[in-house]
């Protein structure tokens, strides 16, 4: 009986495997030669396909705008600011301009415009496609400096108010009342809030005669300036509270008050 081997007369040994790759049936014939050289044969009916997937990334455009600052009648200097749309919470620098007799009110895109940005406001939204590459000028806006009440004294007949001076204004207004909300009249129609105008800008005190002894009064001051046919006002000062001294009213004060048209009886009527 002759034993059959898988090696016959020096012939090459061939081994075949079927391999399943990526869902496709690929037949590979792996031939092993005498020198250990491997060769792969792909059947003619199979075509190797390579797919390339490209990832397209869309990058958002970045817009930039430059902001410069105009002192608008003030003094001092400030560096510009560049804002980009990919930034967040970009704040204006604190105002460094000054103007004698005035207080900084905010910023406007017009020289005499309304305030649209307060000090240190967020301006991130200025970096838009419309403003891209542009330079925007912000103009400092000024308002009259608010006067301060320095001292309030009284006699039974009057209150004397001393306040700070501003040489850039035309004058001052002093409002006083026995009501903390400065309500003009009582429920009975009696006038309880009064305003005295001081037309001399160098005057820093005035007397208020329409008062009642031993009664509490509330006082506040503001300045005003006439310009271009208009009158502009400062903010009102903080309210000062004062209780009028108790006692008899001085007849000399009454005479003085009558001459100034600035006296009222305890009922609030002209006396």
PDB file of C-alpha atoms in Angstrom:
ATOM      1  CA  UNK A   1       0.000   0.000   0.000  1.00  0.00           C
ATOM      2  CA  UNK A   2       1.359   3.313  -1.047  1.00  0.00           C
ATOM      3  CA  UNK A   3       1.098   6.190   1.490  1.00  0.00           C
ATOM      4  CA  UNK A   4      -0.023   9.506  -0.054  1.00  0.00           C
ATOM      5  CA  UNK A   5       1.593  12.653   1.191  1.00  0.00           C
ATOM      6  CA  UNK A   6       0.748  16.260   0.489  1.00  0.00           C
ATOM      7  CA  UNK A   7       4.251  16.621  -0.898  1.00  0.00           C
ATOM      8  CA  UNK A   8       4.567  15.046  -4.287  1.00  0.00           C
ATOM      9  CA  UNK A   9       7.806  14.845  -6.356  1.00  0.00           C
ATOM     10  CA  UNK A  10       9.306  18.176  -5.139  1.00  0.00           C
ATOM     11  CA  UNK A  11       6.207  20.035  -6.125  1.00  0.00           C
ATOM     12  CA  UNK A  12       5.450  23.304  -4.203  1.00  0.00           C
ATOM     13  CA  UNK A  13       3.072  23.100  -1.311  1.00  0.00           C
ATOM     14  CA  UNK A  14       0.097  25.385  -1.772  1.00  0.00           C
ATOM     15  CA  UNK A  15      -2.302  26.399   0.940  1.00  0.00           C
ATOM     16  CA  UNK A  16      -5.414  28.480   0.417  1.00  0.00           C
ATOM     17  CA  UNK A  17      -7.512  30.392   2.907  1.00  0.00           C
ATOM     18  CA  UNK A  18     -10.769  32.246   2.444  1.00  0.00           C
ATOM     19  CA  UNK A  19     -10.818  35.460   4.489  1.00  0.00           C
ATOM     20  CA  UNK A  20     -13.873  37.570   5.269  1.00  0.00           C
ATOM     21  CA  UNK A  21     -12.820  41.285   5.431  1.00  0.00           C
ATOM     22  CA  UNK A  22     -15.070  44.283   6.243  1.00  0.00           C
ATOM     23  CA  UNK A  23     -18.199  42.525   5.089  1.00  0.00           C
ATOM     24  CA  UNK A  24     -16.680  41.461   1.744  1.00  0.00           C
ATOM     25  CA  UNK A  25     -15.676  37.925   0.817  1.00  0.00           C
ATOM     26  CA  UNK A  26     -12.058  38.178  -0.283  1.00  0.00           C
ATOM     27  CA  UNK A  27     -10.277  35.107  -1.587  1.00  0.00           C
ATOM     28  CA  UNK A  28      -6.572  35.115  -1.125  1.00  0.00           C
ATOM     29  CA  UNK A  29      -4.268  32.484  -2.537  1.00  0.00           C
ATOM     30  CA  UNK A  30      -1.180  32.411  -0.408  1.00  0.00           C
ATOM     31  CA  UNK A  31       1.656  30.596  -2.113  1.00  0.00           C
ATOM     32  CA  UNK A  32       4.722  29.509  -0.226  1.00  0.00           C
ATOM     33  CA  UNK A  33       7.798  29.047  -2.414  1.00  0.00           C
ATOM     34  CA  UNK A  34      10.971  27.112  -1.757  1.00  0.00           C
ATOM     35  CA  UNK A  35      12.807  30.268  -0.699  1.00  0.00           C
ATOM     36  CA  UNK A  36      10.031  31.318   1.694  1.00  0.00           C
ATOM     37  CA  UNK A  37       8.713  34.047  -0.591  1.00  0.00           C
ATOM     38  CA  UNK A  38       4.987  34.808  -0.167  1.00  0.00           C
ATOM     39  CA  UNK A  39       2.812  36.034  -2.995  1.00  0.00           C
ATOM     40  CA  UNK A  40      -0.840  37.066  -2.919  1.00  0.00           C
ATOM     41  CA  UNK A  41      -3.247  36.623  -5.781  1.00  0.00           C
ATOM     42  CA  UNK A  42      -6.532  38.478  -6.005  1.00  0.00           C
ATOM     43  CA  UNK A  43      -9.198  36.957  -8.221  1.00  0.00           C
ATOM     44  CA  UNK A  44     -10.023  38.893 -11.369  1.00  0.00           C
ATOM     45  CA  UNK A  45     -13.683  39.232 -10.403  1.00  0.00           C
ATOM     46  CA  UNK A  46     -12.830  41.241  -7.231  1.00  0.00           C
ATOM     47  CA  UNK A  47     -12.023  44.932  -7.346  1.00  0.00           C
ATOM     48  CA  UNK A  48     -10.389  46.685  -4.392  1.00  0.00           C
ATOM     49  CA  UNK A  49     -12.191  49.908  -3.523  1.00  0.00           C
ATOM     50  CA  UNK A  50     -10.831  52.601  -1.265  1.00  0.00           C
ATOM     51  CA  UNK A  51     -13.190  55.272   0.060  1.00  0.00           C
ATOM     52  CA  UNK A  52     -11.900  58.538   1.408  1.00  0.00           C
ATOM     53  CA  UNK A  53     -14.123  60.577   3.698  1.00  0.00           C
ATOM     54  CA  UNK A  54     -13.329  64.222   3.869  1.00  0.00           C
ATOM     55  CA  UNK A  55     -14.519  66.289   6.814  1.00  0.00           C
ATOM     56  CA  UNK A  56     -15.444  69.784   5.873  1.00  0.00           C
ATOM     57  CA  UNK A  57     -15.156  72.233   8.732  1.00  0.00           C
ATOM     58  CA  UNK A  58     -16.791  75.636   8.378  1.00  0.00           C
ATOM     59  CA  UNK A  59     -14.976  78.314  10.331  1.00  0.00           C
ATOM     60  CA  UNK A  60     -16.933  81.417  11.394  1.00  0.00           C
ATOM     61  CA  UNK A  61     -15.591  84.757  10.249  1.00  0.00           C
ATOM     62  CA  UNK A  62     -14.053  87.002  12.884  1.00  0.00           C
ATOM     63  CA  UNK A  63     -14.930  90.693  12.672  1.00  0.00           C
ATOM     64  CA  UNK A  64     -12.905  93.454  14.282  1.00  0.00           C
ATOM     65  CA  UNK A  65     -13.650  97.096  15.043  1.00  0.00           C
ATOM     66  CA  UNK A  66     -11.430  99.815  16.483  1.00  0.00           C
ATOM     67  CA  UNK A  67     -12.781 102.283  19.060  1.00  0.00           C
ATOM     68  CA  UNK A  68     -11.200 105.661  19.651  1.00  0.00           C
ATOM     69  CA  UNK A  69     -12.162 108.227  22.289  1.00  0.00           C
ATOM     70  CA  UNK A  70     -12.824 111.951  21.860  1.00  0.00           C
ATOM     71  CA  UNK A  71     -12.628 114.232  24.943  1.00  0.00           C
ATOM     72  CA  UNK A  72     -15.260 116.553  23.461  1.00  0.00           C
ATOM     73  CA  UNK A  73     -14.207 119.753  25.189  1.00  0.00           C
ATOM     74  CA  UNK A  74     -12.463 118.074  28.074  1.00  0.00           C
ATOM     75  CA  UNK A  75      -8.792 117.439  28.722  1.00  0.00           C
ATOM     76  CA  UNK A  76      -6.579 114.377  28.962  1.00  0.00           C
ATOM     77  CA  UNK A  77      -5.884 111.390  26.714  1.00  0.00           C
ATOM     78  CA  UNK A  78      -7.042 107.806  26.263  1.00  0.00           C
ATOM     79  CA  UNK A  79      -5.704 104.930  24.155  1.00  0.00           C
ATOM     80  CA  UNK A  80      -7.913 103.244  21.567  1.00  0.00           C
ATOM     81  CA  UNK A  81      -9.449  99.794  21.875  1.00  0.00           C
ATOM     82  CA  UNK A  82      -9.793  96.928  19.362  1.00  0.00           C
ATOM     83  CA  UNK A  83     -12.729  94.550  19.726  1.00  0.00           C
ATOM     84  CA  UNK A  84     -13.075  91.169  17.941  1.00  0.00           C
ATOM     85  CA  UNK A  85     -16.277  89.181  17.483  1.00  0.00           C
ATOM     86  CA  UNK A  86     -14.707  86.036  18.937  1.00  0.00           C
ATOM     87  CA  UNK A  87     -14.118  87.818  22.255  1.00  0.00           C
ATOM     88  CA  UNK A  88     -16.539  88.016  25.167  1.00  0.00           C
ATOM     89  CA  UNK A  89     -17.222  90.677  27.780  1.00  0.00           C
ATOM     90  CA  UNK A  90     -15.010  93.372  26.256  1.00  0.00           C
ATOM     91  CA  UNK A  91     -15.413  96.452  28.466  1.00  0.00           C
ATOM     92  CA  UNK A  92     -14.629 100.080  27.747  1.00  0.00           C
ATOM     93  CA  UNK A  93     -11.761 101.420  29.844  1.00  0.00           C
ATOM     94  CA  UNK A  94     -12.625 103.794  32.649  1.00  0.00           C
ATOM     95  CA  UNK A  95     -12.933 107.407  31.516  1.00  0.00           C
ATOM     96  CA  UNK A  96      -9.751 109.445  31.998  1.00  0.00           C
ATOM     97  CA  UNK A  97     -10.952 112.744  30.545  1.00  0.00           C
ATOM     98  CA  UNK A  98     -11.787 115.712  32.768  1.00  0.00           C
ATOM     99  CA  UNK A  99     -13.703 118.954  32.296  1.00  0.00           C
ATOM    100  CA  UNK A 100     -13.743 121.757  34.855  1.00  0.00           C
ATOM    101  CA  UNK A 101     -17.192 122.284  36.348  1.00  0.00           C
ATOM    102  CA  UNK A 102     -18.588 119.174  34.703  1.00  0.00           C
ATOM    103  CA  UNK A 103     -19.004 115.500  35.466  1.00  0.00           C
ATOM    104  CA  UNK A 104     -18.613 112.655  32.980  1.00  0.00           C
ATOM    105  CA  UNK A 105     -22.024 111.343  31.885  1.00  0.00           C
ATOM    106  CA  UNK A 106     -21.077 108.567  29.435  1.00  0.00           C
ATOM    107  CA  UNK A 107     -20.284 107.993  25.746  1.00  0.00           C
ATOM    108  CA  UNK A 108     -22.095 108.779  22.518  1.00  0.00           C
ATOM    109  CA  UNK A 109     -21.299 108.147  18.852  1.00  0.00           C
ATOM    110  CA  UNK A 110     -22.215 111.794  18.201  1.00  0.00           C
ATOM    111  CA  UNK A 111     -20.611 114.932  19.595  1.00  0.00           C
ATOM    112  CA  UNK A 112     -23.871 116.211  21.050  1.00  0.00           C
ATOM    113  CA  UNK A 113     -25.746 112.926  21.178  1.00  0.00           C
ATOM    114  CA  UNK A 114     -27.474 110.996  23.893  1.00  0.00           C
ATOM    115  CA  UNK A 115     -25.464 108.686  26.116  1.00  0.00           C
ATOM    116  CA  UNK A 116     -25.496 105.156  24.694  1.00  0.00           C
ATOM    117  CA  UNK A 117     -22.596 103.651  26.655  1.00  0.00           C
ATOM    118  CA  UNK A 118     -21.955 104.193  30.327  1.00  0.00           C
ATOM    119  CA  UNK A 119     -18.506 104.201  31.836  1.00  0.00           C
ATOM    120  CA  UNK A 120     -16.867 100.758  31.491  1.00  0.00           C
ATOM    121  CA  UNK A 121     -19.780  99.425  29.428  1.00  0.00           C
ATOM    122  CA  UNK A 122     -19.641  96.129  27.492  1.00  0.00           C
ATOM    123  CA  UNK A 123     -19.010  96.878  23.789  1.00  0.00           C
ATOM    124  CA  UNK A 124     -18.564  93.340  22.464  1.00  0.00           C
ATOM    125  CA  UNK A 125     -21.595  93.761  20.202  1.00  0.00           C
ATOM    126  CA  UNK A 126     -19.845  96.485  18.195  1.00  0.00           C
ATOM    127  CA  UNK A 127     -17.723  93.844  16.451  1.00  0.00           C
ATOM    128  CA  UNK A 128     -20.154  93.004  13.655  1.00  0.00           C
ATOM    129  CA  UNK A 129     -19.914  92.314   9.929  1.00  0.00           C
ATOM    130  CA  UNK A 130     -21.254  95.837   9.294  1.00  0.00           C
ATOM    131  CA  UNK A 131     -18.520  97.425  11.428  1.00  0.00           C
ATOM    132  CA  UNK A 132     -15.739  95.075  10.342  1.00  0.00           C
ATOM    133  CA  UNK A 133     -12.509  97.001   9.746  1.00  0.00           C
ATOM    134  CA  UNK A 134     -14.053 100.319  10.745  1.00  0.00           C
ATOM    135  CA  UNK A 135     -13.034 102.853  13.398  1.00  0.00           C
ATOM    136  CA  UNK A 136     -15.799 104.134  15.661  1.00  0.00           C
ATOM    137  CA  UNK A 137     -15.342 107.333  17.639  1.00  0.00           C
ATOM    138  CA  UNK A 138     -17.002 107.641  21.034  1.00  0.00           C
ATOM    139  CA  UNK A 139     -17.471 111.197  22.300  1.00  0.00           C
ATOM    140  CA  UNK A 140     -17.401 111.984  25.992  1.00  0.00           C
ATOM    141  CA  UNK A 141     -20.683 113.500  27.180  1.00  0.00           C
ATOM    142  CA  UNK A 142     -20.634 116.024  30.008  1.00  0.00           C
ATOM    143  CA  UNK A 143     -23.171 117.253  32.529  1.00  0.00           C
ATOM    144  CA  UNK A 144     -22.952 120.042  35.066  1.00  0.00           C
ATOM    145  CA  UNK A 145     -21.234 118.960  38.231  1.00  0.00           C
ATOM    146  CA  UNK A 146     -23.679 118.323  41.060  1.00  0.00           C
ATOM    147  CA  UNK A 147     -23.281 120.846  43.893  1.00  0.00           C
ATOM    148  CA  UNK A 148     -22.944 119.659  47.461  1.00  0.00           C
ATOM    149  CA  UNK A 149     -24.591 121.075  50.547  1.00  0.00           C
ATOM    150  CA  UNK A 150     -21.862 122.031  52.997  1.00  0.00           C
ATOM    151  CA  UNK A 151     -23.866 123.302  55.946  1.00  0.00           C
ATOM    152  CA  UNK A 152     -27.452 123.997  57.027  1.00  0.00           C
ATOM    153  CA  UNK A 153     -28.321 126.214  60.003  1.00  0.00           C
ATOM    154  CA  UNK A 154     -31.465 127.975  61.158  1.00  0.00           C
ATOM    155  CA  UNK A 155     -33.200 130.458  63.408  1.00  0.00           C
ATOM    156  CA  UNK A 156     -36.924 130.245  64.205  1.00  0.00           C
ATOM    157  CA  UNK A 157     -37.489 132.456  61.144  1.00  0.00           C
ATOM    158  CA  UNK A 158     -35.220 131.024  58.439  1.00  0.00           C
ATOM    159  CA  UNK A 159     -32.882 128.336  57.185  1.00  0.00           C
ATOM    160  CA  UNK A 160     -29.440 129.205  55.847  1.00  0.00           C
ATOM    161  CA  UNK A 161     -27.937 126.837  53.283  1.00  0.00           C
ATOM    162  CA  UNK A 162     -24.283 126.875  52.257  1.00  0.00           C
ATOM    163  CA  UNK A 163     -23.247 124.959  49.127  1.00  0.00           C
ATOM    164  CA  UNK A 164     -20.293 124.418  46.802  1.00  0.00           C
ATOM    165  CA  UNK A 165     -19.466 126.908  44.033  1.00  0.00           C
ATOM    166  CA  UNK A 166     -19.171 126.195  40.326  1.00  0.00           C
ATOM    167  CA  UNK A 167     -17.828 129.047  38.187  1.00  0.00           C
ATOM    168  CA  UNK A 168     -19.011 127.331  35.001  1.00  0.00           C
ATOM    169  CA  UNK A 169     -22.710 127.704  35.801  1.00  0.00           C
ATOM    170  CA  UNK A 170     -25.195 130.583  35.595  1.00  0.00           C
ATOM    171  CA  UNK A 171     -26.717 130.056  39.021  1.00  0.00           C
ATOM    172  CA  UNK A 172     -28.354 127.660  41.477  1.00  0.00           C
ATOM    173  CA  UNK A 173     -31.758 126.450  42.558  1.00  0.00           C
ATOM    174  CA  UNK A 174     -32.545 125.442  46.128  1.00  0.00           C
ATOM    175  CA  UNK A 175     -35.653 123.368  46.767  1.00  0.00           C
ATOM    176  CA  UNK A 176     -36.991 122.794  50.276  1.00  0.00           C
ATOM    177  CA  UNK A 177     -40.095 121.223  51.747  1.00  0.00           C
ATOM    178  CA  UNK A 178     -41.591 119.844  54.942  1.00  0.00           C
ATOM    179  CA  UNK A 179     -42.260 116.657  52.964  1.00  0.00           C
ATOM    180  CA  UNK A 180     -39.398 114.250  52.219  1.00  0.00           C
ATOM    181  CA  UNK A 181     -40.872 113.477  48.799  1.00  0.00           C
ATOM    182  CA  UNK A 182     -41.081 117.207  47.981  1.00  0.00           C
ATOM    183  CA  UNK A 183     -44.807 116.996  47.331  1.00  0.00           C
ATOM    184  CA  UNK A 184     -45.917 120.392  46.063  1.00  0.00           C
ATOM    185  CA  UNK A 185     -49.062 120.818  48.168  1.00  0.00           C
ATOM    186  CA  UNK A 186     -50.856 119.306  51.147  1.00  0.00           C
ATOM    187  CA  UNK A 187     -54.156 117.480  50.774  1.00  0.00           C
ATOM    188  CA  UNK A 188     -55.845 120.770  51.631  1.00  0.00           C
ATOM    189  CA  UNK A 189     -54.078 122.530  48.787  1.00  0.00           C
ATOM    190  CA  UNK A 190     -51.562 124.383  50.953  1.00  0.00           C
ATOM    191  CA  UNK A 191     -48.193 124.865  49.244  1.00  0.00           C
ATOM    192  CA  UNK A 192     -45.457 123.014  51.110  1.00  0.00           C
ATOM    193  CA  UNK A 193     -42.551 122.846  48.636  1.00  0.00           C
ATOM    194  CA  UNK A 194     -40.664 125.935  47.517  1.00  0.00           C
ATOM    195  CA  UNK A 195     -37.808 126.765  45.156  1.00  0.00           C
ATOM    196  CA  UNK A 196     -35.401 129.688  45.503  1.00  0.00           C
ATOM    197  CA  UNK A 197     -33.257 130.710  42.546  1.00  0.00           C
ATOM    198  CA  UNK A 198     -29.792 132.223  43.015  1.00  0.00           C
ATOM    199  CA  UNK A 199     -28.693 134.025  39.857  1.00  0.00           C
ATOM    200  CA  UNK A 200     -25.142 134.842  40.960  1.00  0.00           C
ATOM    201  CA  UNK A 201     -22.794 131.946  40.242  1.00  0.00           C
ATOM    202  CA  UNK A 202     -20.344 133.230  42.870  1.00  0.00           C
ATOM    203  CA  UNK A 203     -22.919 133.078  45.659  1.00  0.00           C
ATOM    204  CA  UNK A 204     -22.485 130.040  47.864  1.00  0.00           C
ATOM    205  CA  UNK A 205     -25.237 130.519  50.452  1.00  0.00           C
ATOM    206  CA  UNK A 206     -28.848 131.642  50.663  1.00  0.00           C
ATOM    207  CA  UNK A 207     -31.639 132.050  53.224  1.00  0.00           C
ATOM    208  CA  UNK A 208     -34.970 130.268  53.091  1.00  0.00           C
ATOM    209  CA  UNK A 209     -37.692 132.190  54.907  1.00  0.00           C
ATOM    210  CA  UNK A 210     -40.846 130.187  54.280  1.00  0.00           C
ATOM    211  CA  UNK A 211     -40.393 128.002  57.329  1.00  0.00           C
ATOM    212  CA  UNK A 212     -42.230 127.154  60.543  1.00  0.00           C
ATOM    213  CA  UNK A 213     -40.392 127.043  63.900  1.00  0.00           C
ATOM    214  CA  UNK A 214     -39.688 123.591  65.342  1.00  0.00           C
ATOM    215  CA  UNK A 215     -40.544 121.878  62.048  1.00  0.00           C
ATOM    216  CA  UNK A 216     -38.379 119.507  60.007  1.00  0.00           C
ATOM    217  CA  UNK A 217     -37.428 120.470  56.468  1.00  0.00           C
ATOM    218  CA  UNK A 218     -35.729 118.746  53.570  1.00  0.00           C
ATOM    219  CA  UNK A 219     -33.319 120.709  51.373  1.00  0.00           C
ATOM    220  CA  UNK A 220     -31.565 119.994  48.057  1.00  0.00           C
ATOM    221  CA  UNK A 221     -29.571 122.086  45.552  1.00  0.00           C
ATOM    222  CA  UNK A 222     -28.823 121.970  41.846  1.00  0.00           C
ATOM    223  CA  UNK A 223     -26.979 124.268  39.426  1.00  0.00           C
ATOM    224  CA  UNK A 224     -28.124 125.520  36.043  1.00  0.00           C
ATOM    225  CA  UNK A 225     -26.568 127.058  32.961  1.00  0.00           C
ATOM    226  CA  UNK A 226     -28.123 129.039  30.137  1.00  0.00           C
ATOM    227  CA  UNK A 227     -26.593 128.230  26.777  1.00  0.00           C
ATOM    228  CA  UNK A 228     -27.822 128.474  23.201  1.00  0.00           C
ATOM    229  CA  UNK A 229     -31.271 129.609  24.282  1.00  0.00           C
ATOM    230  CA  UNK A 230     -31.627 126.569  26.532  1.00  0.00           C
ATOM    231  CA  UNK A 231     -31.239 125.989  30.251  1.00  0.00           C
ATOM    232  CA  UNK A 232     -29.449 122.847  31.351  1.00  0.00           C
ATOM    233  CA  UNK A 233     -29.424 121.561  34.913  1.00  0.00           C
ATOM    234  CA  UNK A 234     -27.165 119.447  37.058  1.00  0.00           C
ATOM    235  CA  UNK A 235     -28.489 116.558  39.106  1.00  0.00           C
ATOM    236  CA  UNK A 236     -29.959 117.431  42.469  1.00  0.00           C
ATOM    237  CA  UNK A 237     -27.630 117.158  45.423  1.00  0.00           C
ATOM    238  CA  UNK A 238     -28.180 114.721  48.233  1.00  0.00           C
ATOM    239  CA  UNK A 239     -31.055 115.797  50.485  1.00  0.00           C
ATOM    240  CA  UNK A 240     -30.130 117.472  53.759  1.00  0.00           C
ATOM    241  CA  UNK A 241     -32.592 117.253  56.649  1.00  0.00           C
ATOM    242  CA  UNK A 242     -32.831 120.081  59.188  1.00  0.00           C
ATOM    243  CA  UNK A 243     -35.193 120.946  62.010  1.00  0.00           C
ATOM    244  CA  UNK A 244     -35.859 124.657  62.349  1.00  0.00           C
ATOM    245  CA  UNK A 245     -35.085 126.093  65.746  1.00  0.00           C
ATOM    246  CA  UNK A 246     -38.034 126.634  68.050  1.00  0.00           C
ATOM    247  CA  UNK A 247     -38.890 130.114  69.257  1.00  0.00           C
ATOM    248  CA  UNK A 248     -40.461 133.366  68.182  1.00  0.00           C
ATOM    249  CA  UNK A 249     -39.866 134.618  64.692  1.00  0.00           C
ATOM    250  CA  UNK A 250     -37.859 137.795  64.296  1.00  0.00           C
ATOM    251  CA  UNK A 251     -39.922 140.683  62.987  1.00  0.00           C
ATOM    252  CA  UNK A 252     -36.865 141.932  61.091  1.00  0.00           C
ATOM    253  CA  UNK A 253     -36.722 138.612  59.270  1.00  0.00           C
ATOM    254  CA  UNK A 254     -40.400 138.943  58.397  1.00  0.00           C
ATOM    255  CA  UNK A 255     -39.819 142.388  56.928  1.00  0.00           C
ATOM    256  CA  UNK A 256     -36.860 141.070  54.928  1.00  0.00           C
ATOM    257  CA  UNK A 257     -38.869 138.089  53.768  1.00  0.00           C
ATOM    258  CA  UNK A 258     -41.794 140.228  52.704  1.00  0.00           C
ATOM    259  CA  UNK A 259     -39.518 142.392  50.579  1.00  0.00           C
ATOM    260  CA  UNK A 260     -38.160 139.280  48.877  1.00  0.00           C
ATOM    261  CA  UNK A 261     -41.640 137.786  48.491  1.00  0.00           C
ATOM    262  CA  UNK A 262     -40.330 134.783  50.364  1.00  0.00           C
ATOM    263  CA  UNK A 263     -42.375 134.492  53.522  1.00  0.00           C
ATOM    264  CA  UNK A 264     -45.318 132.321  54.463  1.00  0.00           C
ATOM    265  CA  UNK A 265     -47.344 131.916  57.604  1.00  0.00           C
ATOM    266  CA  UNK A 266     -47.661 128.583  59.420  1.00  0.00           C
ATOM    267  CA  UNK A 267     -50.585 127.836  57.109  1.00  0.00           C
ATOM    268  CA  UNK A 268     -48.386 128.222  54.069  1.00  0.00           C
ATOM    269  CA  UNK A 269     -49.998 131.396  52.728  1.00  0.00           C
ATOM    270  CA  UNK A 270     -48.332 134.628  51.888  1.00  0.00           C
ATOM    271  CA  UNK A 271     -48.394 136.823  54.984  1.00  0.00           C
TER     272      UNK A 271
END
